[in-house]
């Protein structure tokens, strides 16, 4: 079995797994300085775009393609590659089709899709002028239709803030600010079979737009200590049901994640965004459920993925992810990218932006591991 992987940055997450499964790996990458090139059995440095990966896939006679894409920009090209290779060559490409990518990649289209399908999303409107906006209830969230990682997002506390934003951008997607908890949930879907995984808490919403990467994150999803566990399970299942509905309606393939907010006042969950790409919460998902989304993508490409078997393999752990900036460790490499047993941890991420993800048998065990690693959770925003 031979697979082509597009993109080297995340290849360290699958390098050990592909070796263990006896898969021959071919890697394409446009950056000659990229890390992880030597982890593949062979690699090709190519210009940006999907034309060269397509030619290499055909020339190398691979059995499937796994795009290791964690950013939005190339996703439409990947979707077109998928359409061509699957239609003309019968080669599976583990990525979402063009329709799903086009809707998910545009926040305005995403809102239209959610409303059309009666899925809760914060009240919003697309504006081009400050006129008549003074009567709005602030704070408001301001966004552009495209962008990820918090780019071009601002919290407007007043009409003046809103007008300043519109001086920089011609339009703004204006959204009601919700005081609550940010959530992500990853979905696996292949050959019309869908499996939502564990909802992840990414911290409380803030007026200063603190990115979740800088917060303490937890899985499974938590609200606060006053909510009974049975009620948490109820809310978590509702989130899974939302994810399942969206995945099936959009015909998502491979892996995707939803960004949501749980409103602590009305106890409703509102969908913010749909991301048809590899998620930044994948380590938390793996820690809490024992399901590694990237490994599942490999299985999809080889034709061995079975949704019932994956569902049976799901376990329940308590997981924490802590931003550490730079942490002295010799374990931040591909050899240590898998969790083992009830209590373990993984360090990952680039210099200055490293994170440690901890798996504990329960919350007490996870906090004990954090203490052993000299991590003061009280100093980290959540």
Tab-separated table of C-alpha atoms in Angstrom:
chain	number	residue	atom	x	y	z
A	1	UNK	CA	0.000	0.000	0.000
A	2	UNK	CA	1.382	3.386	-1.054
A	3	UNK	CA	-0.073	6.776	-0.097
A	4	UNK	CA	0.722	10.319	-1.195
A	5	UNK	CA	0.687	12.991	1.508
A	6	UNK	CA	0.405	16.646	0.514
A	7	UNK	CA	2.178	18.986	2.933
A	8	UNK	CA	5.086	18.239	5.278
A	9	UNK	CA	4.202	20.390	8.299
A	10	UNK	CA	1.838	17.843	9.858
A	11	UNK	CA	3.501	14.697	8.534
A	12	UNK	CA	5.162	14.052	11.905
A	13	UNK	CA	1.670	13.292	13.258
A	14	UNK	CA	1.344	10.247	10.982
A	15	UNK	CA	4.953	9.123	10.426
A	16	UNK	CA	5.021	6.497	13.183
A	17	UNK	CA	1.523	5.247	12.327
A	18	UNK	CA	2.246	4.728	8.626
A	19	UNK	CA	5.440	2.822	9.465
A	20	UNK	CA	3.530	0.638	11.904
A	21	UNK	CA	0.878	-0.095	9.267
A	22	UNK	CA	3.485	-0.968	6.628
A	23	UNK	CA	2.464	1.887	4.309
A	24	UNK	CA	4.924	3.328	1.796
A	25	UNK	CA	4.751	7.127	2.018
A	26	UNK	CA	5.362	9.721	-0.687
A	27	UNK	CA	5.370	13.379	0.366
A	28	UNK	CA	5.012	16.587	-1.653
A	29	UNK	CA	5.983	19.979	-0.261
A	30	UNK	CA	6.585	23.459	-1.708
A	31	UNK	CA	8.940	24.721	1.018
A	32	UNK	CA	12.485	23.307	0.722
A	33	UNK	CA	13.145	24.318	4.357
A	34	UNK	CA	10.128	22.425	5.682
A	35	UNK	CA	10.555	20.039	8.571
A	36	UNK	CA	9.604	16.349	8.383
A	37	UNK	CA	10.669	15.793	4.754
A	38	UNK	CA	13.007	12.951	5.674
A	39	UNK	CA	10.313	11.151	7.667
A	40	UNK	CA	8.650	9.974	4.437
A	41	UNK	CA	9.984	7.127	2.314
A	42	UNK	CA	10.389	9.647	-0.510
A	43	UNK	CA	9.558	13.290	-1.057
A	44	UNK	CA	9.195	15.761	-3.919
A	45	UNK	CA	9.722	19.526	-3.727
A	46	UNK	CA	7.090	21.100	-5.972
A	47	UNK	CA	5.670	24.549	-6.746
A	48	UNK	CA	2.542	25.636	-4.880
A	49	UNK	CA	-0.739	24.279	-6.179
A	50	UNK	CA	-2.140	20.838	-6.835
A	51	UNK	CA	-1.004	20.207	-10.417
A	52	UNK	CA	2.324	18.655	-9.442
A	53	UNK	CA	0.927	16.525	-6.589
A	54	UNK	CA	-1.628	15.211	-9.096
A	55	UNK	CA	1.084	14.266	-11.589
A	56	UNK	CA	3.181	12.619	-8.867
A	57	UNK	CA	0.192	10.636	-7.568
A	58	UNK	CA	-0.388	9.234	-11.049
A	59	UNK	CA	3.305	8.642	-11.795
A	60	UNK	CA	3.974	6.960	-8.434
A	61	UNK	CA	0.840	4.822	-8.845
A	62	UNK	CA	-0.295	5.526	-5.288
A	63	UNK	CA	-3.384	3.939	-3.757
A	64	UNK	CA	-4.715	7.110	-2.142
A	65	UNK	CA	-3.993	10.746	-1.249
A	66	UNK	CA	-4.092	12.391	2.185
A	67	UNK	CA	-3.816	16.207	2.088
A	68	UNK	CA	-2.295	17.302	5.411
A	69	UNK	CA	-3.772	20.778	5.166
A	70	UNK	CA	-4.391	22.884	8.257
A	71	UNK	CA	-5.134	26.208	6.532
A	72	UNK	CA	-8.077	27.353	4.426
A	73	UNK	CA	-6.373	28.864	1.390
A	74	UNK	CA	-5.556	25.654	-0.580
A	75	UNK	CA	-8.803	23.815	0.213
A	76	UNK	CA	-10.649	24.694	-3.006
A	77	UNK	CA	-7.698	23.491	-5.099
A	78	UNK	CA	-7.638	20.290	-3.058
A	79	UNK	CA	-11.365	19.827	-3.662
A	80	UNK	CA	-10.849	20.177	-7.418
A	81	UNK	CA	-7.965	17.690	-7.240
A	82	UNK	CA	-10.257	15.297	-5.391
A	83	UNK	CA	-12.943	15.623	-8.053
A	84	UNK	CA	-10.517	14.903	-10.889
A	85	UNK	CA	-8.575	12.039	-9.319
A	86	UNK	CA	-11.612	10.252	-7.933
A	87	UNK	CA	-13.633	10.647	-11.136
A	88	UNK	CA	-10.939	9.962	-13.739
A	89	UNK	CA	-8.541	7.660	-11.892
A	90	UNK	CA	-10.535	6.108	-9.037
A	91	UNK	CA	-8.000	7.433	-6.534
A	92	UNK	CA	-9.460	8.353	-3.124
A	93	UNK	CA	-8.554	11.819	-1.864
A	94	UNK	CA	-9.334	12.221	1.831
A	95	UNK	CA	-10.746	15.743	1.740
A	96	UNK	CA	-14.097	17.477	1.460
A	97	UNK	CA	-15.715	18.182	-1.913
A	98	UNK	CA	-15.977	21.616	-3.501
A	99	UNK	CA	-19.512	22.434	-2.334
A	100	UNK	CA	-18.653	21.838	1.319
A	101	UNK	CA	-15.387	23.781	1.045
A	102	UNK	CA	-17.075	26.722	-0.700
A	103	UNK	CA	-19.739	27.057	1.995
A	104	UNK	CA	-17.401	26.520	4.928
A	105	UNK	CA	-14.750	28.879	3.553
A	106	UNK	CA	-17.111	31.865	3.418
A	107	UNK	CA	-18.636	32.991	6.714
A	108	UNK	CA	-21.591	34.647	4.980
A	109	UNK	CA	-22.397	31.469	3.031
A	110	UNK	CA	-21.964	29.492	6.249
A	111	UNK	CA	-24.565	31.673	7.972
A	112	UNK	CA	-26.967	31.228	5.059
A	113	UNK	CA	-26.481	27.447	5.189
A	114	UNK	CA	-27.081	27.323	8.951
A	115	UNK	CA	-30.226	29.430	8.809
A	116	UNK	CA	-31.613	27.471	5.865
A	117	UNK	CA	-31.244	24.259	7.854
A	118	UNK	CA	-32.597	25.628	11.160
A	119	UNK	CA	-29.266	25.388	12.956
A	120	UNK	CA	-28.749	28.011	15.667
A	121	UNK	CA	-26.135	30.660	14.935
A	122	UNK	CA	-25.725	34.101	16.580
A	123	UNK	CA	-27.852	36.934	15.213
A	124	UNK	CA	-25.893	38.737	12.530
A	125	UNK	CA	-25.956	41.045	9.549
A	126	UNK	CA	-23.603	42.144	6.789
A	127	UNK	CA	-23.078	45.922	6.881
A	128	UNK	CA	-21.287	48.488	4.739
A	129	UNK	CA	-21.884	51.593	6.852
A	130	UNK	CA	-22.134	52.715	10.488
A	131	UNK	CA	-25.429	54.466	9.769
A	132	UNK	CA	-28.189	53.394	12.160
A	133	UNK	CA	-25.830	51.045	14.005
A	134	UNK	CA	-25.777	53.258	17.105
A	135	UNK	CA	-29.006	51.666	18.292
A	136	UNK	CA	-27.415	48.221	18.432
A	137	UNK	CA	-26.648	46.551	21.744
A	138	UNK	CA	-22.899	46.331	22.280
A	139	UNK	CA	-20.515	44.494	22.410
A	140	UNK	CA	-20.638	43.171	18.855
A	141	UNK	CA	-18.291	40.786	17.069
A	142	UNK	CA	-16.917	42.063	13.743
A	143	UNK	CA	-15.560	39.651	11.130
A	144	UNK	CA	-14.616	39.366	7.486
A	145	UNK	CA	-16.226	36.698	5.320
A	146	UNK	CA	-12.897	34.867	4.926
A	147	UNK	CA	-10.060	34.249	7.361
A	148	UNK	CA	-9.038	31.891	10.142
A	149	UNK	CA	-7.195	31.862	13.436
A	150	UNK	CA	-8.919	35.004	14.680
A	151	UNK	CA	-7.617	37.081	11.772
A	152	UNK	CA	-9.518	40.346	11.172
A	153	UNK	CA	-11.831	39.774	14.135
A	154	UNK	CA	-12.590	42.644	16.504
A	155	UNK	CA	-14.957	43.156	19.425
A	156	UNK	CA	-16.732	46.496	19.056
A	157	UNK	CA	-17.656	48.040	22.391
A	158	UNK	CA	-19.161	51.152	20.822
A	159	UNK	CA	-20.303	52.744	17.581
A	160	UNK	CA	-16.887	54.410	17.354
A	161	UNK	CA	-15.180	50.990	17.352
A	162	UNK	CA	-17.490	49.828	14.599
A	163	UNK	CA	-16.830	52.878	12.436
A	164	UNK	CA	-13.056	52.493	12.879
A	165	UNK	CA	-13.331	48.892	11.711
A	166	UNK	CA	-15.237	49.961	8.601
A	167	UNK	CA	-12.553	52.504	7.788
A	168	UNK	CA	-10.166	49.562	7.425
A	169	UNK	CA	-12.593	47.171	5.707
A	170	UNK	CA	-15.361	47.898	3.237
A	171	UNK	CA	-17.810	45.526	4.919
A	172	UNK	CA	-18.280	43.750	8.228
A	173	UNK	CA	-20.155	40.667	9.285
A	174	UNK	CA	-21.633	41.869	12.570
A	175	UNK	CA	-22.532	39.207	15.106
A	176	UNK	CA	-24.040	39.259	18.578
A	177	UNK	CA	-21.412	38.719	21.264
A	178	UNK	CA	-22.237	35.709	23.415
A	179	UNK	CA	-20.979	35.407	26.964
A	180	UNK	CA	-20.200	31.731	27.203
A	181	UNK	CA	-17.772	28.949	26.408
A	182	UNK	CA	-16.019	28.344	23.098
A	183	UNK	CA	-16.287	24.762	21.852
A	184	UNK	CA	-14.867	22.687	19.028
A	185	UNK	CA	-15.919	19.255	17.880
A	186	UNK	CA	-14.208	17.172	15.212
A	187	UNK	CA	-16.156	14.998	12.803
A	188	UNK	CA	-14.927	12.002	10.827
A	189	UNK	CA	-16.841	11.169	7.658
A	190	UNK	CA	-16.109	8.798	4.788
A	191	UNK	CA	-18.255	6.925	2.269
A	192	UNK	CA	-21.451	8.412	3.772
A	193	UNK	CA	-20.593	7.280	7.304
A	194	UNK	CA	-20.210	10.003	9.939
A	195	UNK	CA	-18.814	9.995	13.465
A	196	UNK	CA	-18.729	13.116	15.665
A	197	UNK	CA	-16.026	12.854	18.327
A	198	UNK	CA	-15.657	14.528	21.720
A	199	UNK	CA	-16.679	18.191	22.252
A	200	UNK	CA	-13.728	20.262	23.485
A	201	UNK	CA	-13.912	23.332	25.750
A	202	UNK	CA	-11.634	26.115	24.450
A	203	UNK	CA	-12.233	28.587	27.264
A	204	UNK	CA	-14.587	31.431	28.012
A	205	UNK	CA	-15.370	34.097	25.445
A	206	UNK	CA	-13.438	37.313	26.018
A	207	UNK	CA	-13.736	40.930	24.961
A	208	UNK	CA	-10.034	41.088	24.109
A	209	UNK	CA	-10.212	38.304	21.474
A	210	UNK	CA	-7.735	35.997	23.208
A	211	UNK	CA	-7.101	33.143	20.788
A	212	UNK	CA	-7.912	29.630	22.100
A	213	UNK	CA	-4.273	28.616	21.472
A	214	UNK	CA	-3.347	30.846	24.396
A	215	UNK	CA	-5.962	29.385	26.739
A	216	UNK	CA	-6.282	26.285	28.867
A	217	UNK	CA	-8.458	23.823	26.952
A	218	UNK	CA	-10.275	20.792	28.287
A	219	UNK	CA	-12.006	17.690	27.017
A	220	UNK	CA	-14.627	16.486	27.353
A	221	UNK	CA	-16.676	19.684	27.206
A	222	UNK	CA	-17.307	21.343	30.580
A	223	UNK	CA	-19.468	24.276	31.643
A	224	UNK	CA	-18.740	24.815	35.331
A	225	UNK	CA	-18.786	22.864	38.564
A	226	UNK	CA	-22.430	23.737	39.262
A	227	UNK	CA	-23.749	21.681	36.325
A	228	UNK	CA	-24.518	18.022	36.985
A	229	UNK	CA	-22.579	15.446	34.957
A	230	UNK	CA	-25.808	14.075	33.477
A	231	UNK	CA	-26.636	17.546	32.173
A	232	UNK	CA	-23.163	17.885	30.655
A	233	UNK	CA	-23.725	14.576	28.858
A	234	UNK	CA	-27.037	15.937	27.569
A	235	UNK	CA	-25.449	19.110	26.178
A	236	UNK	CA	-22.538	17.131	24.714
A	237	UNK	CA	-24.896	14.831	22.859
A	238	UNK	CA	-26.751	17.846	21.460
A	239	UNK	CA	-23.429	19.171	20.145
A	240	UNK	CA	-22.669	15.805	18.541
A	241	UNK	CA	-26.101	15.798	16.927
A	242	UNK	CA	-25.470	19.252	15.452
A	243	UNK	CA	-22.106	18.089	14.099
A	244	UNK	CA	-23.661	14.971	12.602
A	245	UNK	CA	-26.400	16.980	10.898
A	246	UNK	CA	-23.954	19.460	9.381
A	247	UNK	CA	-21.528	16.765	8.214
A	248	UNK	CA	-24.278	14.868	6.433
A	249	UNK	CA	-25.891	17.932	4.881
A	250	UNK	CA	-22.573	19.199	3.507
A	251	UNK	CA	-21.249	15.760	2.545
A	252	UNK	CA	-18.024	16.478	4.434
A	253	UNK	CA	-15.280	13.913	3.896
A	254	UNK	CA	-12.136	13.126	5.850
A	255	UNK	CA	-12.030	15.291	8.947
A	256	UNK	CA	-13.599	18.638	9.781
A	257	UNK	CA	-14.474	20.603	12.890
A	258	UNK	CA	-17.127	22.996	14.084
A	259	UNK	CA	-16.569	26.095	16.183
A	260	UNK	CA	-19.466	26.768	18.532
A	261	UNK	CA	-20.362	28.826	21.597
A	262	UNK	CA	-22.393	27.587	24.538
A	263	UNK	CA	-24.413	30.511	25.932
A	264	UNK	CA	-24.213	30.266	29.707
A	265	UNK	CA	-27.460	32.211	30.103
A	266	UNK	CA	-29.919	30.592	27.698
A	267	UNK	CA	-28.043	27.224	27.679
A	268	UNK	CA	-28.228	27.039	23.869
A	269	UNK	CA	-25.340	26.139	21.596
A	270	UNK	CA	-24.689	28.351	18.565
A	271	UNK	CA	-22.583	27.356	15.554
A	272	UNK	CA	-20.009	29.944	14.491
A	273	UNK	CA	-17.920	28.296	11.789
A	274	UNK	CA	-17.412	25.073	9.859
A	275	UNK	CA	-13.815	24.132	9.049
A	276	UNK	CA	-13.314	21.464	6.381
A	277	UNK	CA	-9.705	20.808	7.332
A	278	UNK	CA	-7.506	19.285	10.011
A	279	UNK	CA	-8.298	20.783	13.406
A	280	UNK	CA	-6.031	22.463	15.899
A	281	UNK	CA	-7.788	20.482	18.646
A	282	UNK	CA	-6.745	17.089	17.260
A	283	UNK	CA	-4.379	16.325	20.166
A	284	UNK	CA	-7.122	17.001	22.708
A	285	UNK	CA	-9.494	14.808	20.726
A	286	UNK	CA	-6.940	11.994	20.667
A	287	UNK	CA	-6.163	12.392	24.362
A	288	UNK	CA	-9.808	12.341	25.449
A	289	UNK	CA	-11.182	9.693	23.079
A	290	UNK	CA	-8.159	7.607	21.977
A	291	UNK	CA	-9.145	8.386	18.370
A	292	UNK	CA	-6.473	10.211	16.373
A	293	UNK	CA	-8.217	11.994	13.456
A	294	UNK	CA	-5.095	11.934	11.241
A	295	UNK	CA	-4.646	8.211	11.722
A	296	UNK	CA	-8.282	7.763	10.734
A	297	UNK	CA	-7.611	9.734	7.533
A	298	UNK	CA	-4.823	7.293	6.700
A	299	UNK	CA	-7.238	4.394	7.191
A	300	UNK	CA	-9.772	6.108	4.930
A	301	UNK	CA	-7.177	6.360	2.167
A	302	UNK	CA	-6.216	2.687	2.484
A	303	UNK	CA	-9.846	1.558	2.405
A	304	UNK	CA	-9.694	0.025	5.891
A	305	UNK	CA	-11.811	2.619	7.720
A	306	UNK	CA	-14.943	1.266	9.372
A	307	UNK	CA	-17.145	3.666	11.316
A	308	UNK	CA	-18.559	0.958	13.600
A	309	UNK	CA	-15.094	-0.243	14.562
A	310	UNK	CA	-13.934	3.307	15.271
A	311	UNK	CA	-17.019	3.961	17.393
A	312	UNK	CA	-16.291	0.845	19.451
A	313	UNK	CA	-12.699	2.002	20.019
A	314	UNK	CA	-13.718	5.315	21.588
A	315	UNK	CA	-12.621	5.623	25.221
A	316	UNK	CA	-13.322	8.255	27.835
A	317	UNK	CA	-10.398	10.097	29.373
A	318	UNK	CA	-9.969	13.556	30.841
A	319	UNK	CA	-7.674	15.815	28.826
A	320	UNK	CA	-6.007	19.191	29.265
A	321	UNK	CA	-4.082	21.287	26.758
A	322	UNK	CA	-1.771	23.929	28.190
A	323	UNK	CA	0.069	26.667	26.246
A	324	UNK	CA	3.694	26.608	27.423
A	325	UNK	CA	5.469	28.871	24.910
A	326	UNK	CA	8.830	27.131	25.086
A	327	UNK	CA	9.223	24.086	27.314
A	328	UNK	CA	12.528	22.259	27.657
A	329	UNK	CA	11.906	18.691	26.523
A	330	UNK	CA	13.461	16.142	24.178
A	331	UNK	CA	10.006	14.730	23.361
A	332	UNK	CA	8.791	17.367	20.891
A	333	UNK	CA	9.250	15.174	17.824
A	334	UNK	CA	7.491	12.535	15.762
A	335	UNK	CA	8.571	9.608	17.967
A	336	UNK	CA	6.382	10.883	20.822
A	337	UNK	CA	3.142	11.736	19.013
A	338	UNK	CA	0.930	9.010	20.496
A	339	UNK	CA	-0.767	8.709	23.893
A	340	UNK	CA	-0.248	5.520	25.875
A	341	UNK	CA	-2.255	4.238	28.817
A	342	UNK	CA	-4.406	6.154	31.288
A	343	UNK	CA	-1.905	8.877	32.137
A	344	UNK	CA	0.417	10.363	29.523
A	345	UNK	CA	1.314	13.620	27.824
A	346	UNK	CA	2.540	14.984	24.492
A	347	UNK	CA	4.385	18.212	23.746
A	348	UNK	CA	3.834	19.682	20.295
A	349	UNK	CA	3.916	22.904	18.329
A	350	UNK	CA	6.644	25.260	17.021
A	351	UNK	CA	9.071	27.326	19.082
A	352	UNK	CA	7.346	30.015	21.177
A	353	UNK	CA	3.970	28.376	20.595
A	354	UNK	CA	4.403	24.966	22.159
A	355	UNK	CA	1.551	23.191	23.937
A	356	UNK	CA	1.383	20.211	26.240
A	357	UNK	CA	-1.638	17.947	25.979
A	358	UNK	CA	-2.261	15.710	28.981
A	359	UNK	CA	-4.370	12.576	29.201
A	360	UNK	CA	-5.563	11.550	32.644
A	361	UNK	CA	-7.755	8.709	33.815
A	362	UNK	CA	-9.808	11.504	35.383
A	363	UNK	CA	-9.498	15.208	36.176
A	364	UNK	CA	-7.493	14.606	39.354
A	365	UNK	CA	-4.937	12.479	37.495
A	366	UNK	CA	-4.580	15.073	34.716
A	367	UNK	CA	-3.927	17.847	37.221
A	368	UNK	CA	-1.400	15.626	39.007
A	369	UNK	CA	0.541	15.172	35.760
A	370	UNK	CA	0.454	18.953	35.170
A	371	UNK	CA	1.940	19.489	38.636
A	372	UNK	CA	4.678	16.923	37.938
A	373	UNK	CA	5.541	18.903	34.786
A	374	UNK	CA	5.722	22.107	36.886
A	375	UNK	CA	2.766	23.652	35.072
A	376	UNK	CA	0.777	26.148	37.136
A	377	UNK	CA	-2.736	25.912	35.713
A	378	UNK	CA	-3.912	28.775	37.909
A	379	UNK	CA	-1.861	31.231	35.855
A	380	UNK	CA	-3.347	30.188	32.523
A	381	UNK	CA	-6.459	31.815	31.096
A	382	UNK	CA	-9.430	29.528	30.607
